[in-house]
Coordinates of C-alpha atoms and ligand atoms in Angstrom, one line a residue:
M1 CA 45.3 106.7 55.0
F2 CA 46.3 104.3 57.8
S3 CA 48.0 107.0 59.8
N4 CA 44.9 109.2 59.5
L5 CA 42.7 106.4 60.8
K6 CA 45.0 105.8 63.7
T7 CA 45.1 109.5 64.6
S8 CA 41.3 109.8 64.5
F9 CA 40.9 106.7 66.6
F10 CA 43.2 107.9 69.3
S11 CA 41.8 111.4 69.2
R12 CA 38.3 110.0 70.0
L13 CA 36.9 111.2 73.3
D14 CA 36.0 107.8 74.5
V15 CA 39.4 106.3 73.6
R16 CA 41.2 109.1 75.4
L17 CA 39.0 108.8 78.4
T18 CA 39.4 105.0 78.5
I19 CA 43.2 105.3 78.2
S20 CA 43.5 107.9 80.9
S21 CA 41.1 106.1 83.3
T22 CA 42.8 102.7 82.7
G23 CA 46.2 104.3 83.2
L24 CA 45.0 105.8 86.5
L25 CA 43.4 102.6 87.6
L26 CA 46.6 100.6 86.9
A27 CA 48.7 103.1 88.7
L28 CA 46.4 102.8 91.7
A29 CA 46.4 99.0 91.5
L30 CA 50.2 99.0 91.3
G31 CA 50.5 101.2 94.3
L32 CA 48.1 99.0 96.2
C33 CA 50.1 95.8 95.2
I34 CA 53.4 97.4 96.3
F35 CA 51.8 98.4 99.6
S36 CA 50.2 94.9 100.2
Y37 CA 53.5 93.2 99.3
M38 CA 55.5 95.3 101.9
R39 CA 52.8 94.9 104.5
L40 CA 52.7 91.1 104.0
E41 CA 56.5 90.9 104.2
H42 CA 56.4 92.9 107.4
L43 CA 53.6 90.8 109.0
L44 CA 55.4 87.5 108.1
E45 CA 58.6 88.8 109.6
K46 CA 56.7 89.7 112.8
Q47 CA 55.2 86.3 112.9
V48 CA 58.7 84.6 112.6
D49 CA 60.0 86.9 115.3
R50 CA 57.2 85.8 117.6
I51 CA 58.0 82.2 117.0
L52 CA 61.7 82.8 117.7
V53 CA 60.8 84.4 121.0
D54 CA 58.5 81.5 121.9
E55 CA 61.2 78.9 121.0
T56 CA 63.7 80.8 123.1
H57 CA 61.4 80.6 126.1
E58 CA 61.1 76.9 125.7
L59 CA 64.9 76.5 125.5
V60 CA 65.3 78.6 128.7
D61 CA 62.7 76.4 130.4
D62 CA 64.5 73.2 129.4
I63 CA 67.9 74.5 130.6
A64 CA 66.3 75.7 133.9
E65 CA 64.5 72.4 134.4
N66 CA 67.6 70.3 133.8
K67 CA 69.9 72.8 135.6
S68 CA 72.4 72.0 132.8
V69 CA 73.0 73.8 129.6
I70 CA 74.0 70.8 127.6
T71 CA 71.1 68.5 128.8
G72 CA 68.6 71.3 128.4
C73 CA 69.9 72.1 124.9
Q74 CA 69.8 68.4 123.8
M75 CA 66.2 68.1 125.1
F76 CA 65.2 71.2 123.2
E77 CA 67.0 70.1 120.0
T78 CA 65.1 66.8 120.1
D79 CA 61.9 68.8 120.2
L80 CA 63.1 71.2 117.4
V81 CA 63.7 68.4 115.0
R82 CA 60.0 67.7 114.9
R83 CA 59.2 71.2 113.7
K84 CA 58.3 70.8 110.0
Y85 CA 57.3 74.2 108.8
Y86 CA 60.2 76.3 110.1
R87 CA 63.6 74.7 110.5
F88 CA 65.5 76.2 113.5
D89 CA 69.1 76.1 114.7
F90 CA 70.4 77.6 117.9
R91 CA 73.4 78.0 119.9
V92 CA 74.1 78.9 123.5
L93 CA 77.1 81.2 124.3
S94 CA 78.8 82.0 127.6
S95 CA 78.9 85.6 128.7
T96 CA 82.3 86.0 127.0
G97 CA 80.9 84.7 123.7
E98 CA 82.3 81.3 123.8
P99 CA 79.9 78.7 122.2
L100 CA 78.7 76.2 124.8
Y101 CA 76.3 74.3 122.6
Q102 CA 75.3 74.5 118.9
S103 CA 72.4 72.5 117.3
K104 CA 72.9 70.6 114.1
I105 CA 69.5 70.6 112.6
A106 CA 70.1 72.8 109.5
A107 CA 73.8 73.4 110.3
K108 CA 74.1 76.1 107.7
I109 CA 73.2 79.2 109.6
P110 CA 76.0 81.6 109.8
F111 CA 75.6 82.7 113.4
P112 CA 77.5 85.9 114.1
A113 CA 79.6 86.8 117.2
L114 CA 77.6 88.3 120.1
Q115 CA 75.4 91.1 118.9
H116 CA 74.8 92.6 122.4
Q117 CA 72.4 95.5 121.7
R118 CA 70.3 93.9 118.9
D119 CA 67.5 91.5 119.6
F120 CA 66.5 90.6 116.0
S121 CA 68.6 90.7 112.9
T122 CA 68.6 89.4 109.4
L123 CA 71.5 87.3 108.3
R124 CA 72.9 86.8 104.8
M125 CA 75.5 84.3 103.6
P126 CA 78.0 86.1 101.4
G127 CA 77.4 85.2 97.8
K128 CA 74.1 83.4 98.5
S129 CA 70.5 84.5 98.2
A130 CA 69.3 82.7 101.4
Q131 CA 68.3 85.0 104.3
Y132 CA 68.0 84.0 108.0
R133 CA 66.1 85.7 110.8
M134 CA 67.9 85.5 114.1
Y135 CA 66.9 86.3 117.7
E136 CA 69.5 86.8 120.4
R137 CA 68.7 87.0 124.1
K138 CA 70.7 87.2 127.3
I139 CA 69.6 84.8 130.1
A140 CA 70.2 85.1 133.8
M141 CA 69.2 82.1 135.9
D142 CA 69.7 81.3 139.6
D143 CA 72.7 79.2 140.4
M144 CA 74.0 79.4 136.8
P145 CA 76.3 81.7 134.9
D146 CA 74.9 84.3 132.5
L147 CA 74.2 82.9 129.0
T148 CA 73.3 84.2 125.6
V149 CA 70.9 82.3 123.3
Q150 CA 71.0 82.8 119.5
I151 CA 68.2 81.1 117.6
A152 CA 67.6 81.5 113.9
T153 CA 65.5 80.2 111.0
E154 CA 65.7 80.5 107.2
K155 CA 63.2 83.0 105.7
R156 CA 62.5 80.6 102.9
Q157 CA 58.9 80.0 103.9
D158 CA 58.2 83.8 103.8
G159 CA 59.9 84.0 100.5
H160 CA 57.6 81.3 99.1
L161 CA 54.5 83.0 100.3
L162 CA 55.7 86.3 98.8
E163 CA 56.6 84.7 95.5
R164 CA 53.1 83.1 95.4
F165 CA 51.6 86.5 96.1
C166 CA 53.5 88.0 93.2
D167 CA 52.6 85.1 90.9
N168 CA 48.9 85.8 91.6
L169 CA 49.3 89.4 90.9
Q170 CA 50.9 88.7 87.6
L171 CA 48.0 86.4 86.7
A172 CA 45.5 89.1 87.8
F173 CA 47.2 91.9 86.0
P174 CA 46.0 91.1 82.4
V175 CA 42.5 90.4 83.7
V176 CA 42.3 93.8 85.5
L177 CA 43.7 95.5 82.5
L178 CA 41.1 94.0 80.2
L179 CA 38.3 94.6 82.6
S180 CA 39.3 98.3 83.1
L181 CA 39.6 98.8 79.4
L182 CA 36.1 97.3 78.8
C183 CA 34.5 99.3 81.7
G184 CA 36.3 102.5 80.5
M185 CA 35.0 102.0 77.0
L186 CA 31.5 101.4 78.3
V187 CA 31.5 104.4 80.6
A188 CA 33.2 106.7 78.1
N189 CA 30.9 105.7 75.2
K190 CA 27.9 107.5 76.8
P191 CA 29.4 111.1 76.8
R192 CA 30.7 110.4 73.3
Q193 CA 27.2 109.5 72.0
I194 CA 25.7 112.6 73.7
I195 CA 28.4 114.9 72.2
K196 CA 27.9 113.2 68.8
G197 CA 24.1 113.8 69.1
I198 CA 24.7 117.5 70.0
A199 CA 27.1 117.8 67.0
R200 CA 24.6 116.1 64.7
V201 CA 21.8 118.5 65.6
A202 CA 24.1 121.6 65.7
S203 CA 25.4 120.8 62.2
R204 CA 21.9 121.0 60.9
I205 CA 21.4 124.5 62.3
S206 CA 22.0 127.3 59.9
S207 CA 20.6 130.8 59.4
Q208 CA 17.8 129.2 57.4
N209 CA 17.0 126.6 60.1
L210 CA 17.2 128.3 63.5
Q211 CA 14.0 126.7 64.8
E212 CA 15.7 123.4 65.6
R213 CA 16.8 122.8 69.2
L214 CA 18.9 120.1 70.9
P215 CA 16.9 117.5 72.8
V216 CA 17.3 118.2 76.5
P217 CA 18.3 115.1 78.5
P218 CA 16.1 114.4 81.6
A219 CA 19.0 114.0 84.1
R220 CA 19.9 117.2 85.9
D221 CA 23.7 117.2 85.1
E222 CA 26.4 119.0 83.2
V223 CA 25.1 117.6 79.9
Q224 CA 21.7 119.1 80.5
E225 CA 23.3 122.4 81.5
L226 CA 25.4 122.3 78.3
T227 CA 22.3 121.5 76.2
L228 CA 20.2 124.3 77.8
T229 CA 23.1 126.8 77.3
I230 CA 23.4 125.9 73.6
N231 CA 19.6 126.1 73.2
S232 CA 19.5 129.5 74.8
M233 CA 22.4 130.6 72.5
I234 CA 20.4 129.4 69.5
D235 CA 17.4 131.4 70.9
R236 CA 19.5 134.5 71.0
L237 CA 20.8 133.8 67.5
E238 CA 17.3 133.3 66.2
K239 CA 16.1 136.5 67.9
S240 CA 19.1 138.4 66.5
F241 CA 18.7 137.0 63.0
G242 CA 15.0 137.7 63.2
E243 CA 15.6 141.3 64.2
T244 CA 18.2 141.7 61.4
K245 CA 15.7 140.3 58.8
Q246 CA 13.0 142.5 60.1
F247 CA 15.3 145.5 60.1
T248 CA 16.3 144.8 56.5
A249 CA 12.6 144.3 55.5
D250 CA 11.5 147.5 57.3
V251 CA 14.3 149.6 55.8
S252 CA 13.8 148.4 52.2
H253 CA 10.0 149.0 52.7
E254 CA 10.4 152.4 54.1
L255 CA 13.0 153.5 51.6
R256 CA 11.1 152.2 48.6
N257 CA 8.1 154.5 48.9
P258 CA 10.0 157.8 49.0
L259 CA 12.4 156.6 46.3
F260 CA 9.5 155.7 44.0
A261 CA 7.8 159.0 44.8
L262 CA 11.1 160.8 43.8
K263 CA 11.3 158.8 40.6
G264 CA 7.6 159.5 39.8
T265 CA 8.1 163.3 40.4
M266 CA 11.1 163.3 38.1
E267 CA 9.4 161.3 35.4
V268 CA 6.3 163.5 35.4
A269 CA 8.6 166.6 35.1
L270 CA 10.4 165.1 32.2
A271 CA 7.3 163.8 30.4
E272 CA 6.7 167.1 28.6
Q273 CA 8.2 170.5 28.0
R274 CA 7.8 172.8 31.1
D275 CA 8.6 176.3 32.0
V276 CA 11.5 177.2 34.3
Q277 CA 9.2 177.8 37.3
E278 CA 7.7 174.3 37.0
Y279 CA 11.2 172.8 36.8
R280 CA 12.2 174.8 39.8
D281 CA 9.2 173.6 41.8
T282 CA 10.0 170.0 40.9
I283 CA 13.6 170.4 42.0
V284 CA 12.5 171.9 45.3
D285 CA 10.0 169.0 45.8
C286 CA 12.8 166.5 45.0
L287 CA 15.2 168.2 47.4
E288 CA 12.6 167.9 50.2
R289 CA 12.2 164.2 49.5
I290 CA 15.9 163.7 49.4
N291 CA 16.3 165.6 52.7
F292 CA 13.7 163.3 54.2
L293 CA 15.6 160.3 52.9
I294 CA 18.9 161.6 54.3
K295 CA 17.2 162.1 57.7
M296 CA 15.9 158.6 57.6
V297 CA 19.3 157.1 56.7
N298 CA 21.0 159.2 59.4
D299 CA 18.4 158.1 62.0
L300 CA 18.8 154.5 61.0
F301 CA 22.6 154.8 61.2
L302 CA 22.3 156.2 64.7
I303 CA 19.9 153.4 65.8
S304 CA 22.2 150.7 64.3
R305 CA 25.2 152.2 66.2
F306 CA 23.1 152.1 69.4
E307 CA 22.2 148.5 68.7
M308 CA 25.8 147.5 68.1
K309 CA 26.7 149.5 71.2
K310 CA 29.1 151.6 69.2
I311 CA 27.8 154.9 70.5
N312 CA 30.2 156.4 72.9
L313 CA 28.3 159.0 75.0
D314 CA 30.3 162.2 75.3
L315 CA 29.6 162.5 79.1
S316 CA 29.7 165.7 81.0
I317 CA 28.1 167.0 84.2
F318 CA 25.5 169.7 83.4
N319 CA 22.3 171.3 84.6
I320 CA 19.5 169.8 82.5
G321 CA 17.3 172.7 83.7
E322 CA 19.3 175.1 81.5
V323 CA 19.1 172.7 78.5
V324 CA 15.3 172.5 78.9
R325 CA 14.9 176.3 79.1
D326 CA 17.1 176.7 75.9
I327 CA 15.1 174.2 73.9
C328 CA 11.8 175.7 75.0
D329 CA 13.0 179.1 73.8
F330 CA 13.9 177.5 70.5
F331 CA 10.5 175.8 70.0
L332 CA 8.4 178.7 71.2
P333 CA 8.2 180.5 67.8
M334 CA 7.1 177.2 66.1
A335 CA 4.4 176.7 68.7
Q336 CA 3.3 180.3 68.5
E337 CA 3.0 180.0 64.7
K338 CA 0.6 177.2 65.3
R339 CA -1.2 179.2 68.0
L340 CA -0.4 176.7 70.7
H341 CA -0.4 177.5 74.4
F342 CA 3.3 176.6 75.0
T343 CA 4.4 176.8 78.6
L344 CA 7.4 175.7 80.8
E345 CA 5.4 175.1 83.9
R346 CA 8.2 174.2 86.2
C347 CA 12.0 173.9 85.7
D348 CA 14.1 172.8 88.6
D349 CA 17.9 172.9 88.5
V350 CA 18.9 169.3 88.3
V351 CA 22.5 168.2 87.6
I352 CA 22.9 165.1 85.6
S353 CA 25.9 163.3 84.0
G354 CA 25.1 162.7 80.3
D355 CA 25.7 163.5 76.7
K356 CA 24.4 167.1 76.2
T357 CA 24.0 166.7 72.4
R358 CA 22.0 163.5 72.8
V359 CA 19.8 164.9 75.6
L360 CA 19.1 167.9 73.3
Q361 CA 18.1 165.5 70.5
L362 CA 15.8 163.7 73.0
L363 CA 14.1 166.9 74.1
S364 CA 13.7 168.2 70.6
N365 CA 12.1 164.9 69.3
L366 CA 9.6 165.0 72.1
L367 CA 8.7 168.7 71.7
D368 CA 8.6 168.4 67.9
N369 CA 6.1 165.6 68.2
A370 CA 4.0 167.4 70.8
I371 CA 3.8 170.5 68.6
K372 CA 3.3 168.4 65.4
F373 CA 0.4 166.3 66.9
T374 CA -1.4 169.1 68.7
P375 CA -3.9 171.0 66.6
E376 CA -4.1 174.8 66.6
G377 CA -5.3 176.3 69.9
G378 CA -4.1 173.3 71.9
Q379 CA -1.6 173.2 74.8
V380 CA 1.9 171.9 75.3
A381 CA 3.2 172.0 78.9
I382 CA 6.7 171.0 80.0
Q383 CA 7.9 170.2 83.5
L384 CA 11.3 169.4 84.8
L385 CA 11.6 168.4 88.5
Q386 CA 13.9 166.5 90.8
H387 CA 12.2 163.3 91.7
E388 CA 14.1 161.4 94.4
R389 CA 17.4 160.6 92.7
D390 CA 16.1 161.3 89.2
A391 CA 15.6 164.2 86.9
Q392 CA 11.9 163.8 85.8
L393 CA 10.9 165.5 82.5
R394 CA 7.2 165.6 81.5
V395 CA 6.0 166.7 78.1
C396 CA 2.2 167.0 78.2
D397 CA 0.0 168.0 75.2
T398 CA -3.7 168.2 74.4
G399 CA -3.2 166.8 70.9
I400 CA -4.7 163.9 69.0
G401 CA -3.4 161.4 71.5
I402 CA -2.3 157.8 71.0
P403 CA -4.8 155.0 71.1
E404 CA -4.3 152.6 74.1
S405 CA -3.7 149.7 71.7
A406 CA -0.8 151.5 70.0
I407 CA 1.0 152.4 73.2
P408 CA 3.0 149.2 73.6
R409 CA 4.4 149.6 70.1
I410 CA 4.9 153.3 70.1
F411 CA 8.7 153.1 70.7
N412 CA 9.2 150.5 67.9
R413 CA 11.3 151.3 64.8
F414 CA 9.2 152.8 62.0
Y415 CA 6.0 152.6 64.0
Q416 CA 3.5 155.3 63.2
V417 CA 0.0 155.2 64.6
D418 CA -1.4 156.5 61.4
E419 CA 0.6 158.3 58.7
A420 CA -2.4 160.5 57.8
R421 CA -2.4 162.0 61.3
S422 CA 1.0 163.6 60.8
G423 CA -0.5 166.3 58.5
T424 CA 1.7 168.0 56.1
T425 CA 5.0 167.0 57.7
R426 CA 5.6 163.3 57.2
G427 CA 7.7 161.6 59.8
T428 CA 10.1 158.7 59.6
G429 CA 8.7 156.8 62.6
L430 CA 12.2 156.6 64.1
G431 CA 12.2 159.6 66.5
L432 CA 10.7 157.8 69.5
Q433 CA 13.0 154.8 68.9
I434 CA 16.0 157.1 69.1
C435 CA 14.5 158.8 72.2
K436 CA 14.3 155.3 73.9
R437 CA 17.8 154.4 72.9
I438 CA 19.2 157.7 74.2
V439 CA 17.3 157.4 77.5
E440 CA 18.4 153.8 78.0
A441 CA 22.0 154.6 77.2
H442 CA 21.8 157.1 80.1
G443 CA 20.4 154.4 82.4
G444 CA 16.9 156.0 82.4
I445 CA 13.4 155.1 81.5
I446 CA 10.9 156.7 79.0
S447 CA 7.2 156.1 79.1
V448 CA 4.0 157.5 77.7
E449 CA 0.4 157.6 79.0
P450 CA -2.7 159.0 77.6
N451 CA -4.1 162.1 79.4
V452 CA -7.5 161.9 81.1
S453 CA -9.0 164.6 78.9
R454 CA -7.0 164.9 75.7
G455 CA -3.5 164.1 74.3
V456 CA -0.6 162.3 75.9
T457 CA 2.1 162.8 78.4
F458 CA 5.7 161.5 77.8
T459 CA 7.7 161.0 81.0
V460 CA 11.5 160.7 81.0
M461 CA 13.5 159.7 84.1
L462 CA 17.2 160.3 84.0
P463 CA 19.5 159.5 86.9
A464 CA 20.6 162.7 88.6
N465 CA 24.3 163.0 89.4
P466 CA 24.8 161.6 92.9
H467 CA 27.9 163.6 93.7
V468 CA 26.2 167.0 93.5
Ligands
LIG501 P1 7.6 160.4 63.6 O1 7.1 161.5 64.5 O2 8.7 160.8 62.7 O3 6.5 159.7 62.8 P2 8.2 159.2 66.0 O4 8.9 157.9 66.3 O5 8.7 160.4 66.7 O6 8.1 159.3 64.5 O7 6.7 158.9 66.4 C1 6.1 157.7 66.1 C2 4.6 157.9 66.1 O8 4.1 158.1 67.4 C3 4.1 159.1 65.3 O9 4.0 158.8 64.0 C4 2.8 159.3 66.0 O10 1.8 158.5 65.4 C5 3.0 158.9 67.4 N1 3.3 160.1 68.3 C6 4.4 160.5 68.8 N2 4.3 161.5 69.6 C7 3.0 161.8 69.7 C8 2.2 162.8 70.4 N3 2.8 163.7 71.2 N4 0.9 162.8 70.2 C9 0.3 161.8 69.4 N5 1.0 160.9 68.7 C10 2.3 160.9 68.9

């Protein structure tokens, strides 16, 4: 139980954000402290070096003024004793390194033999922590032999300052840690609350409750972008659920009527004794209805495969003009039987890349409708022409037409303007939906417009093959 609680606490977003931001801040602060410490140490050393140089000048002046090393050094030593902050010692050496004078102020400084090349150096007593900064300088004066001055001071004062600096840092560290934890918690709490809010609303959303949306925060930031993205995802889910529900309702409605009709026909046939011919007629009637149902189920299956994008077009490059001529030959007897004036007015050779079987299905649906909805004596005219980069097919009839109000819905699933208008052959209301799916799968457009006088014209644009 305890370990669970611990895990969930440390896996919280605000806690993780706080820990990482505090860690980062502390690493930065540590880096800054180390840099400041080194810089301070360097500056203090520079300051000591400057003082050593100044003191050396004074010593040289004293020796020059007195024209004697010993007197000049004594005078300078008397002055040096008065220095309170830094305690100096010095010695003056001959050019061969022989000590001519050595002060006795601190008397502990381990002056080395002549350094020659080096101006400044740090001296350490073996086995002791004390450090000394020393300056060595060669002096050449008129009427006097060459001398070398070594002057040094203990770096104790610098050490005190640096120690105080470190003490202050140690005091400040827990305060900075506490403050950065507090600030981190405060800052990280906001995204946590936002995410919890999103999770709260999202958990309420189900297939039964897809109307709910996340509240969109006013600030134009990533959170707003995330909320809008989730909302638009719910929009799409709602639309898709709606379509599925509608589809299920439509299918059950459309299947129920023919199934009840089938059941009714059979019940009537079985209600009393009948002769063989009557039974035969009933069976033929039932078969017709079953065939209708099979066609509807096949069409629905095809549409659902188009919707799920599971239809793989069997693409080939072919002349759609030949397909149009063949299909017109096929429908001609049907049109003649209905005494229609059926003409292929124009048929260009246009090469397209498409699925020949699906294109045939598209053309036969359109021609079948044109013949079905045009009364005896009417006209059906077909044209295929190359229109810019498209193959343009037009199927024009002088039939019963489609009312202006029905045109926006004419390609919808199961939509029929008026069942009674279909005459003897009852349709499924799925043909035009399949036409639209086929055309769109080929990257084309299908449209319908009423003719000025009578009937309608269906126009299909399919992209022509650009390589031909
Ligand atoms: P079906 O023909 O099986 O009913 P379709 O999807 O092919 O289904 O057609 C849907 C509806 O569109 C038809 O029921 C009819 O009302 C209307 N329609 C289609 N083509 C024509 C046409 N050429 N003339 C008049 N109405 C048409």
